[in-house]
């Protein structure tokens, strides 16, 4: 096997997959290295892709030419759209997937990819020389050379599994961890921290009493993740809802002294937005019950995922508490819940390109950057992989702004604000979320994906056809209808008739009217693409708000034109507070807009910088 590559990706999780695929598809000889081939595309936690805000990221990865979306569609067994009771900005696609099939499909996709080699090996040393990446050494002593390395190590660095007083050095689900590579990163001058996450037990399907639970069916008429997916995805699996109760909570509270989370055994910081059941019980003692979702891990398998019971309590306590949950009284545990601690980077070492400062050719993506979630990892992996490729090509880097993508918000938050806990994307983090909807991800990003070389001809032709169809729909909406045409549909809804003619667009602009009204007035709209028509309705109804957000973006762009650069001397700026100086020197923002988003830099500091730039221009760059 050859040992010289242009790029090496360390890790075969969701970040590593997208990074390796991006590099290979851009024509670079790439090696993806993982401690176990069985862990490629593995889902150690919940068996689903998407969810609130996460669904947005998957759609964006797909629009940019990534692979998570269309593989998820192929492995889907149930599809749902979350938050349908709220505005279009927060609608979030969530697919229950067959995790075994997802792994198999992803692994096959990588194996058949041109320019990509797949290797089972443990990386133990990052080799650098004078601050430049040279390659990677493995546990067996092999040396693989490369000019670019992307770190996608997930939760495997010095990972240890903790359940009660049982502690084992291991990666998730028994896969081998990596125990020497952290030292190599520290030696290279990279700061590390300790984070923690966890997972619930899995129980045997035929030992569950589903009759006392509430079934959760998939939604009909939902679009898929990928623009490459033709037709509907599979949607016949059923999940179930049940609840904890006072007995469950009593058992947990009685055993807190045996909980590694509370007795000091766990040192790492856990995710606030995905807490263990013991953490929830302690923090929300006033709640008499918590939701538990029972979800299939595979289409034909016998394991059911107990969503909501993530725990690191001892095995015997897990058995007692699960027996108190309605429907799980006789459930047999097949895999016990556990916590896992791992090393990750402090994100002040990252640039918005996900390049690591101070080491040329080094990039990082996924949970090593302090994020949590498959989707957040995939979004970062694609950006890191593209920028590693552009670095090799000596080309301009690729950066997504906050107003362009949720992926841009995610990376901007990590780079500028840092994170003191595993970062999870939420719609509330995106100030321009009305513009960053799921339904327009391809219109926002496909051209960018084409420009960076990831959107192929097939995908692009589909996009152009969709774009033409959307333009046609907006032309159709200009057609005007007489009051008599509208009478029946309007009177049914107690809506006053227009005094003269009214266009389809004007019908949709009325807050009490919708597509159903329009199709009653003009049945020909039943023949157009329903998803594009819904998108048009959203853009029409929210036009005023969208215009305000677009104006805000213009103001932000003005600040982005004020370039600072990596070598800007903040010590030379008169009137700048010491804390601001320290934060700015650590992050090294590229422009004034990025500087304004750094935690610890206030508006007054930004004004001082602006005045300095006006006086001195680029003299300090």
XYZ file of C-alpha atoms in Angstrom:
621
model
C 0.000 0.000 0.000
C 1.268 3.468 -0.833
C 2.052 5.679 2.121
C 2.288 9.067 0.434
C -0.910 11.123 0.163
C -1.905 14.705 -0.372
C -4.300 14.615 2.567
C -5.063 12.386 5.555
C -8.356 12.438 7.444
C -8.154 10.959 10.944
C -11.511 9.515 11.960
C -14.347 7.774 10.106
C -17.302 9.405 11.828
C -19.673 11.906 10.257
C -17.077 14.716 10.136
C -14.371 12.453 8.700
C -16.726 11.084 6.045
C -17.604 14.515 4.651
C -14.016 15.786 4.908
C -12.583 12.761 3.088
C -15.321 12.798 0.450
C -14.769 16.513 -0.240
C -11.009 16.083 -0.620
C -11.298 13.020 -2.841
C -14.015 14.477 -5.055
C -11.872 17.567 -5.583
C -9.209 15.270 -7.001
C -6.755 14.939 -4.104
C -5.176 11.611 -3.129
C -6.725 11.126 0.295
C -6.458 8.578 3.089
C -9.194 8.192 5.696
C -7.830 6.475 8.800
C -10.068 4.999 11.512
C -9.500 2.733 14.511
C -12.227 0.409 13.187
C -13.826 0.097 9.766
C -16.988 -1.014 11.569
C -17.201 2.457 13.107
C -17.426 4.300 9.771
C -20.677 6.262 9.808
C -21.580 4.607 13.096
C -24.286 6.172 15.288
C -23.259 5.527 18.880
C -26.213 7.493 20.221
C -29.689 8.134 18.795
C -30.614 6.328 15.560
C -31.797 9.374 13.642
C -30.576 12.142 11.366
C -31.906 15.678 11.633
C -34.119 17.308 14.239
C -34.519 20.898 15.360
C -31.897 23.017 13.533
C -29.950 19.829 12.778
C -32.266 19.126 9.847
C -31.282 22.535 8.448
C -27.616 21.514 8.547
C -28.264 18.228 6.710
C -30.107 20.098 3.958
C -27.178 22.526 3.722
C -24.616 19.722 3.537
C -26.667 18.245 0.708
C -26.955 21.570 -1.121
C -23.174 21.986 -0.962
C -22.633 18.535 -2.479
C -22.137 16.479 0.692
C -23.283 12.886 1.136
C -25.084 12.679 4.504
C -28.501 13.646 3.117
C -28.921 11.117 0.335
C -27.455 8.260 2.395
C -29.827 9.166 5.245
C -32.758 9.067 2.794
C -31.740 5.588 1.658
C -31.553 4.339 5.245
C -34.700 6.087 6.519
C -37.490 4.047 8.092
C -39.611 6.935 9.400
C -39.727 10.640 8.526
C -41.223 13.515 10.503
C -41.271 17.301 10.278
C -40.812 18.868 13.703
C -42.272 22.227 14.790
C -45.008 22.300 12.154
C -47.158 24.281 14.593
C -44.655 27.139 14.386
C -43.351 29.299 11.539
C -41.546 27.951 8.489
C -38.173 29.148 9.800
C -38.108 26.479 12.517
C -39.627 23.547 10.604
C -37.038 20.787 11.012
C -36.857 17.452 9.213
C -36.008 14.424 11.358
C -35.552 10.931 9.930
C -35.434 7.740 11.946
C -32.798 5.648 10.177
C -31.664 2.066 10.144
C -28.233 2.642 11.679
C -26.828 -0.650 10.383
C -27.883 0.164 6.828
C -26.584 3.733 7.154
C -23.145 2.446 8.187
C -23.088 -0.112 5.357
C -24.139 2.416 2.716
C -21.626 5.035 3.858
C -18.784 2.502 3.981
C -19.603 1.306 0.457
C -19.798 4.914 -0.773
C -16.284 5.630 0.522
C -14.867 2.347 -0.783
C -15.951 3.053 -4.355
C -14.858 6.715 -4.295
C -12.058 7.669 -6.664
C -8.896 9.163 -5.076
C -9.829 7.799 -1.621
C -8.096 5.024 0.354
C -9.696 3.612 3.512
C -7.486 2.231 6.300
C -8.088 0.679 9.707
C -5.258 2.036 11.867
C -4.691 4.040 15.044
C -2.984 7.396 14.600
C -0.516 8.037 17.417
C 1.510 11.007 16.206
C 0.937 14.116 14.134
C 4.242 14.830 12.401
C 5.070 18.512 11.866
C 8.231 20.378 10.969
C 8.666 24.102 11.596
C 4.911 24.485 12.027
C 4.065 22.626 8.802
C 2.151 19.336 8.561
C 4.240 16.451 7.236
C 2.186 13.358 7.989
C 0.888 10.861 10.543
C 2.443 7.898 12.362
C 0.374 4.888 13.408
C 0.516 2.544 16.392
C 2.355 -0.132 14.372
C 5.059 2.329 13.336
C 3.922 3.092 9.784
C 4.445 6.641 8.566
C 2.000 8.192 6.085
C 3.036 11.502 4.538
C 0.641 14.296 3.594
C 0.615 18.070 3.207
C -2.817 18.392 4.814
C -4.337 16.578 7.801
C -7.941 16.899 8.993
C -8.588 15.907 12.617
C -12.011 14.256 12.963
C -11.354 12.141 16.050
C -14.842 12.432 17.575
C -15.074 11.105 21.134
C -12.142 8.686 20.778
C -9.206 10.690 22.208
C -8.313 9.191 25.605
C -11.926 8.069 25.816
C -13.206 6.188 28.821
C -16.584 4.575 29.385
C -18.125 5.140 32.825
C -21.092 3.282 34.323
C -21.354 3.459 38.107
C -17.980 2.419 39.498
C -17.163 0.494 36.311
C -14.628 2.394 34.199
C -13.069 1.141 30.991
C -10.700 2.760 28.522
C -12.757 2.404 25.369
C -14.422 4.298 22.579
C -18.237 4.249 22.192
C -20.026 0.898 22.018
C -16.829 -1.027 22.660
C -14.845 0.352 19.715
C -11.180 0.988 20.405
C -10.236 4.450 21.638
C -7.057 6.395 20.813
C -4.723 6.952 23.783
C -1.493 8.433 22.414
C -2.626 10.982 19.855
C -3.669 13.567 22.485
C -0.074 13.763 23.688
C 1.021 14.442 20.118
C -1.426 17.358 19.878
C -0.258 18.776 23.189
C 3.338 18.489 22.008
C 2.364 20.485 18.905
C 1.132 23.249 21.207
C -2.631 22.651 20.883
C -4.740 23.224 24.036
C -7.072 20.376 25.005
C -10.051 20.110 27.307
C -12.218 17.289 28.648
C -15.857 16.902 27.586
C -18.435 14.244 28.339
C -21.511 12.833 26.674
C -23.634 9.740 27.201
C -26.214 7.352 25.863
C -29.216 5.392 27.212
C -29.832 1.687 27.399
C -31.158 -0.409 24.504
C -33.882 -2.938 25.216
C -35.199 -6.019 23.468
C -38.188 -5.207 21.292
C -40.348 -8.246 22.079
C -40.158 -7.629 25.843
C -41.871 -4.205 25.596
C -45.589 -3.698 26.245
C -46.468 -1.235 23.491
C -50.206 -1.280 24.348
C -49.716 1.202 27.219
C -47.616 3.588 25.124
C -48.637 6.255 22.622
C -47.617 5.391 19.045
C -45.680 8.011 17.080
C -46.167 7.652 13.324
C -44.294 9.336 10.522
C -45.641 12.341 8.620
C -46.941 12.045 5.073
C -46.113 14.452 2.266
C -42.677 15.411 3.588
C -39.789 16.233 1.250
C -36.555 14.195 1.618
C -33.188 15.461 2.826
C -31.471 15.189 -0.532
C -32.259 16.818 -3.848
C -30.834 13.640 -5.417
C -33.521 11.439 -3.844
C -36.246 10.536 -6.332
C -39.634 9.601 -4.926
C -40.643 9.025 -1.334
C -38.437 7.628 1.409
C -39.487 4.665 3.521
C -41.889 5.753 6.277
C -43.461 2.714 7.931
C -41.597 2.402 11.241
C -43.425 3.323 14.457
C -41.895 4.940 17.542
C -43.620 5.058 20.925
C -44.002 7.593 23.724
C -44.072 6.826 27.442
C -43.034 8.668 30.620
C -41.016 8.358 33.778
C -42.877 8.789 37.061
C -42.336 9.445 40.776
C -41.102 5.870 41.359
C -38.477 6.292 38.639
C -37.345 9.579 40.143
C -37.233 8.153 43.675
C -34.890 5.334 42.595
C -32.580 7.806 40.881
C -32.488 10.213 43.833
C -31.803 7.377 46.268
C -28.744 6.360 44.237
C -27.129 9.712 43.468
C -24.149 8.774 45.634
C -23.473 5.975 43.124
C -23.776 8.304 40.133
C -20.383 9.168 38.568
C -21.928 12.487 37.539
C -22.491 13.499 41.166
C -19.779 11.651 43.111
C -16.923 13.329 41.226
C -15.801 10.407 39.059
C -16.782 12.234 35.851
C -14.475 15.203 35.293
C -15.584 16.282 31.819
C -18.289 18.850 31.087
C -21.507 17.391 29.722
C -24.069 18.785 27.249
C -26.617 21.117 28.831
C -29.213 20.470 26.134
C -28.987 16.684 26.212
C -28.608 15.864 29.928
C -28.664 12.473 31.578
C -31.858 11.423 33.323
C -30.216 11.838 36.746
C -29.210 15.390 35.844
C -32.770 16.169 34.695
C -34.298 14.776 37.889
C -31.989 16.865 40.090
C -32.391 20.094 38.105
C -36.143 19.788 37.571
C -37.388 18.238 40.818
C -40.752 19.942 40.375
C -41.498 17.839 37.278
C -43.376 14.645 38.034
C -42.562 12.988 34.718
C -40.227 13.177 31.708
C -40.840 11.985 28.140
C -39.311 8.694 26.982
C -39.338 7.761 23.278
C -38.874 4.157 22.223
C -37.215 4.087 18.811
C -36.097 1.193 16.557
C -32.362 1.044 15.878
C -32.836 -0.869 12.635
C -35.646 -1.906 10.299
C -35.462 -5.601 11.122
C -33.440 -5.656 14.350
C -34.623 -6.342 17.868
C -32.980 -3.411 19.678
C -35.009 -0.393 20.740
C -33.364 2.876 21.754
C -34.737 4.383 24.981
C -34.528 8.086 24.129
C -34.620 10.220 27.284
C -32.987 7.756 29.690
C -29.349 8.593 29.040
C -27.492 7.585 32.206
C -24.214 6.523 33.795
C -25.847 4.979 36.874
C -24.772 1.403 37.812
C -26.309 -1.536 35.973
C -28.546 -2.607 38.878
C -29.964 0.921 39.229
C -30.667 1.070 35.481
C -32.593 -2.200 35.789
C -34.668 -0.903 38.718
C -35.520 2.450 37.185
C -36.471 1.130 33.755
C -38.852 -1.368 35.382
C -40.905 1.572 36.712
C -41.594 3.043 33.255
C -45.002 2.089 31.777
C -44.481 -0.498 29.048
C -40.908 -1.260 30.123
C -41.715 -3.164 33.331
C -40.480 -6.446 31.831
C -38.097 -5.036 29.262
C -34.781 -6.850 28.886
C -31.774 -4.571 28.628
C -29.485 -5.563 25.752
C -26.996 -2.704 26.179
C -26.674 -0.596 29.303
C -26.377 3.193 29.248
C -23.022 4.817 29.879
C -21.163 8.129 29.956
C -18.068 8.699 27.860
C -15.299 11.249 28.509
C -12.897 12.388 25.806
C -10.329 15.030 24.853
C -11.149 17.860 22.450
C -9.622 21.141 21.296
C -10.192 24.538 22.812
C -11.703 26.309 19.848
C -9.713 29.534 20.101
C -7.080 27.714 18.033
C -9.404 27.610 15.002
C -9.836 29.979 12.084
C -13.256 30.357 10.360
C -11.907 27.967 7.705
C -11.446 25.350 10.490
C -7.720 25.539 9.910
C -5.694 25.269 13.123
C -3.686 28.406 13.852
C 0.069 28.058 13.854
C 0.257 24.738 11.991
C 0.074 24.982 8.203
C -2.015 22.244 6.635
C -3.837 21.208 9.822
C -7.647 21.357 10.030
C -10.180 20.073 12.578
C -13.870 19.176 12.407
C -16.614 17.615 14.507
C -16.570 16.709 18.171
C -12.854 17.426 18.498
C -13.995 21.058 18.115
C -16.317 20.783 21.105
C -19.565 20.285 19.196
C -22.055 17.443 19.663
C -24.247 15.700 17.122
C -23.820 13.851 13.838
C -25.155 16.753 11.791
C -22.919 19.441 13.333
C -19.975 17.132 12.661
C -20.948 16.596 9.012
C -21.275 20.331 8.358
C -17.863 21.037 9.845
C -16.323 18.063 8.044
C -17.408 19.351 4.655
C -16.027 22.848 5.347
C -12.744 21.500 6.743
C -12.339 19.072 3.840
C -13.007 21.744 1.221
C -10.571 24.146 2.873
C -7.905 21.446 3.142
C -8.337 20.911 -0.611
C -8.177 24.645 -1.325
C -5.041 24.854 0.829
C -3.434 22.153 -1.321
C -4.468 24.094 -4.420
C -3.135 27.365 -3.001
C -6.614 28.816 -3.614
C -8.797 31.249 -1.676
C -10.425 29.593 1.383
C -14.148 28.844 1.698
C -16.021 30.510 4.577
C -19.772 30.480 5.167
C -21.125 33.588 6.874
C -23.817 33.605 9.568
C -26.337 35.022 7.090
C -25.603 32.262 4.550
C -25.993 29.008 6.480
C -26.546 27.352 9.831
C -23.144 25.792 9.217
C -21.786 29.340 9.157
C -23.476 30.103 12.492
C -22.087 26.897 14.006
C -18.495 27.551 12.970
C -18.673 31.262 13.789
C -19.933 30.464 17.299
C -17.176 27.912 17.914
C -14.412 30.163 16.596
C -15.499 33.489 18.098
C -17.447 32.606 21.226
C -15.880 29.277 22.112
C -17.852 26.741 24.087
C -17.649 25.611 27.700
C -19.830 22.566 27.035
C -20.574 20.292 24.053
C -22.120 22.680 21.506
C -25.508 21.868 20.063
C -27.091 23.780 17.189
C -30.520 25.323 17.827
C -32.651 27.573 15.638
C -32.440 30.329 18.282
C -28.685 30.663 17.619
C -29.339 31.922 14.071
C -30.313 35.597 13.995
C -31.238 35.331 10.291
C -33.215 32.103 10.592
C -36.103 33.393 8.475
C -33.650 33.480 5.564
C -31.924 30.219 6.552
C -34.881 27.896 6.187
C -34.667 24.217 5.284
C -36.809 24.650 2.199
C -34.419 27.114 0.536
C -31.071 25.485 1.428
C -30.425 24.541 -2.204
C -31.249 28.046 -3.440
C -28.841 29.487 -0.866
C -25.940 27.110 -1.321
C -25.984 24.999 -4.501
C -24.176 27.674 -6.533
C -21.521 27.818 -3.798
C -21.216 24.035 -3.879
C -20.797 24.202 -7.641
C -18.090 26.852 -7.334
C -16.044 24.822 -4.811
C -16.292 21.734 -7.019
C -18.606 19.438 -5.034
C -21.876 19.842 -6.933
C -21.713 17.565 -9.968
C -23.587 17.951 -13.260
C -26.510 15.725 -12.234
C -27.168 17.652 -9.031
C -26.695 20.998 -10.770
C -29.089 20.181 -13.592
C -31.733 19.210 -11.026
C -31.160 22.513 -9.267
C -31.488 24.558 -12.470
C -34.736 22.761 -13.319
C -36.065 23.453 -9.825
C -35.030 27.087 -10.073
C -36.864 27.436 -13.401
C -39.976 25.814 -11.929
C -39.956 28.205 -8.971
C -39.718 31.180 -11.350
C -42.651 29.729 -13.315
C -44.731 29.437 -10.132
C -44.105 33.087 -9.269
C -45.227 34.021 -12.794
C -48.414 31.973 -12.324
C -49.064 33.788 -9.039
C -49.289 37.076 -10.954
C -52.504 35.882 -12.627
C -55.526 37.895 -11.466
C -58.952 36.571 -10.463
C -62.294 38.365 -10.385
C -64.333 38.678 -7.156
C -66.732 36.116 -8.592
C -63.856 33.606 -9.029
C -63.012 34.038 -5.330
C -66.508 34.207 -3.835
C -67.000 30.608 -2.695
C -63.472 30.138 -1.289
C -63.472 33.542 0.452
C -66.961 33.313 1.955
C -66.171 29.854 3.342
C -63.381 31.517 5.344
C -65.301 34.695 6.218
C -62.777 36.663 4.204
C -63.965 39.904 2.561
C -64.052 39.765 -1.226
C -61.675 41.992 -3.173
C -63.384 45.012 -4.715
C -61.642 44.367 -7.994
C -59.375 41.644 -9.295
C -56.848 39.930 -7.020
C -53.684 38.022 -7.940
C -52.596 34.658 -6.589
C -49.735 36.403 -4.815
C -52.164 38.807 -3.128
C -54.310 35.871 -2.007
C -51.316 34.259 -0.312
C -50.291 37.562 1.229
C -53.499 37.645 3.290
C -52.808 36.181 6.735
C -56.053 34.172 6.891
C -55.659 32.627 3.436
C -53.313 29.917 2.228
C -52.502 27.483 -0.570
C -55.763 25.590 0.024
C -57.664 28.822 -0.726
C -55.587 29.430 -3.826
C -56.214 25.945 -5.231
C -59.968 26.382 -4.696
C -59.849 29.631 -6.638
C -57.592 28.113 -9.314
C -57.452 24.268 -9.322
C -54.532 24.339 -11.790
C -52.208 25.014 -8.814
C -52.802 21.399 -7.739
C -50.527 20.424 -10.619
C -47.459 22.451 -9.568
C -44.687 21.262 -7.231
C -46.284 21.426 -3.738
C -42.972 22.059 -1.966
C -42.048 24.965 -4.227
C -45.539 26.416 -3.924
C -45.236 26.233 -0.119
C -41.849 27.938 -0.370
C -43.354 30.706 -2.475
C -46.132 31.162 0.095
C -43.559 31.524 2.893
C -41.578 34.126 0.968
C -44.722 36.079 0.149
C -46.192 36.012 3.655
C -42.921 36.932 5.366
C -41.690 39.395 2.713
C -41.625 42.341 5.135
C -39.614 40.487 7.761
C -37.270 39.073 5.138
C -36.607 42.580 3.826
C -35.657 43.762 7.331
C -33.233 40.854 7.782
C -31.689 41.554 4.379
C -31.139 45.199 5.402
C -29.466 44.047 8.610
C -27.180 41.818 6.551
C -26.176 44.784 4.361
C -25.094 46.676 7.467
C -23.085 43.671 8.626
C -21.390 43.396 5.220
C -20.115 46.955 5.614
C -18.310 45.859 8.774
C -16.960 42.795 6.990
C -15.305 45.091 4.468
C -13.184 46.518 7.307
C -10.327 44.031 7.123
C -8.178 43.336 10.191
C -6.209 40.243 9.195
C -4.271 37.640 11.147
C -1.264 39.895 11.780
C -3.083 42.963 13.103
C -1.257 44.536 16.100
C -3.902 45.131 18.793
C -1.295 46.464 21.219
C -0.970 49.513 18.965
C -4.657 50.444 19.249
C -5.064 53.310 21.724
C -8.060 53.103 24.089
C -8.678 49.381 23.640
C -9.477 47.577 26.904
C -7.004 44.956 28.137
C -9.611 42.156 28.020
C -10.578 43.085 24.454
C -6.896 43.166 23.456
C -6.380 39.692 24.906
C -9.495 38.210 23.272
C -8.779 39.784 19.887
C -5.142 38.656 19.971
C -6.247 35.095 20.802
C -8.948 34.806 18.119
C -7.246 36.943 15.407
C -10.512 37.992 13.654
C -10.346 38.527 9.908
C -12.612 41.591 9.877
C -14.478 44.031 12.098
C -17.725 42.027 11.941
C -15.995 38.927 13.291
C -14.318 41.027 15.994
C -17.743 42.287 17.123
C -18.931 38.703 17.685
C -16.093 37.687 20.005
C -17.110 37.063 23.601
C -15.506 39.762 25.756
C -15.379 42.386 22.995
C -18.071 45.018 23.547
C -19.533 47.660 21.177
C -17.247 50.367 22.591
C -14.203 48.246 21.688
C -15.528 47.903 18.138
C -15.874 51.701 17.871
C -12.253 52.095 19.040
C -11.129 49.630 16.362
C -13.205 51.405 13.719
C -11.657 54.782 14.560
C -8.175 53.234 14.484
C -8.834 51.731 11.042
C -10.069 55.066 9.726
C -6.899 56.756 10.954
C -4.348 54.130 9.998
C -6.011 52.008 7.324
C -4.085 48.743 6.791
C -0.829 49.893 8.351
C -1.089 47.328 11.131
C -1.954 44.409 8.867
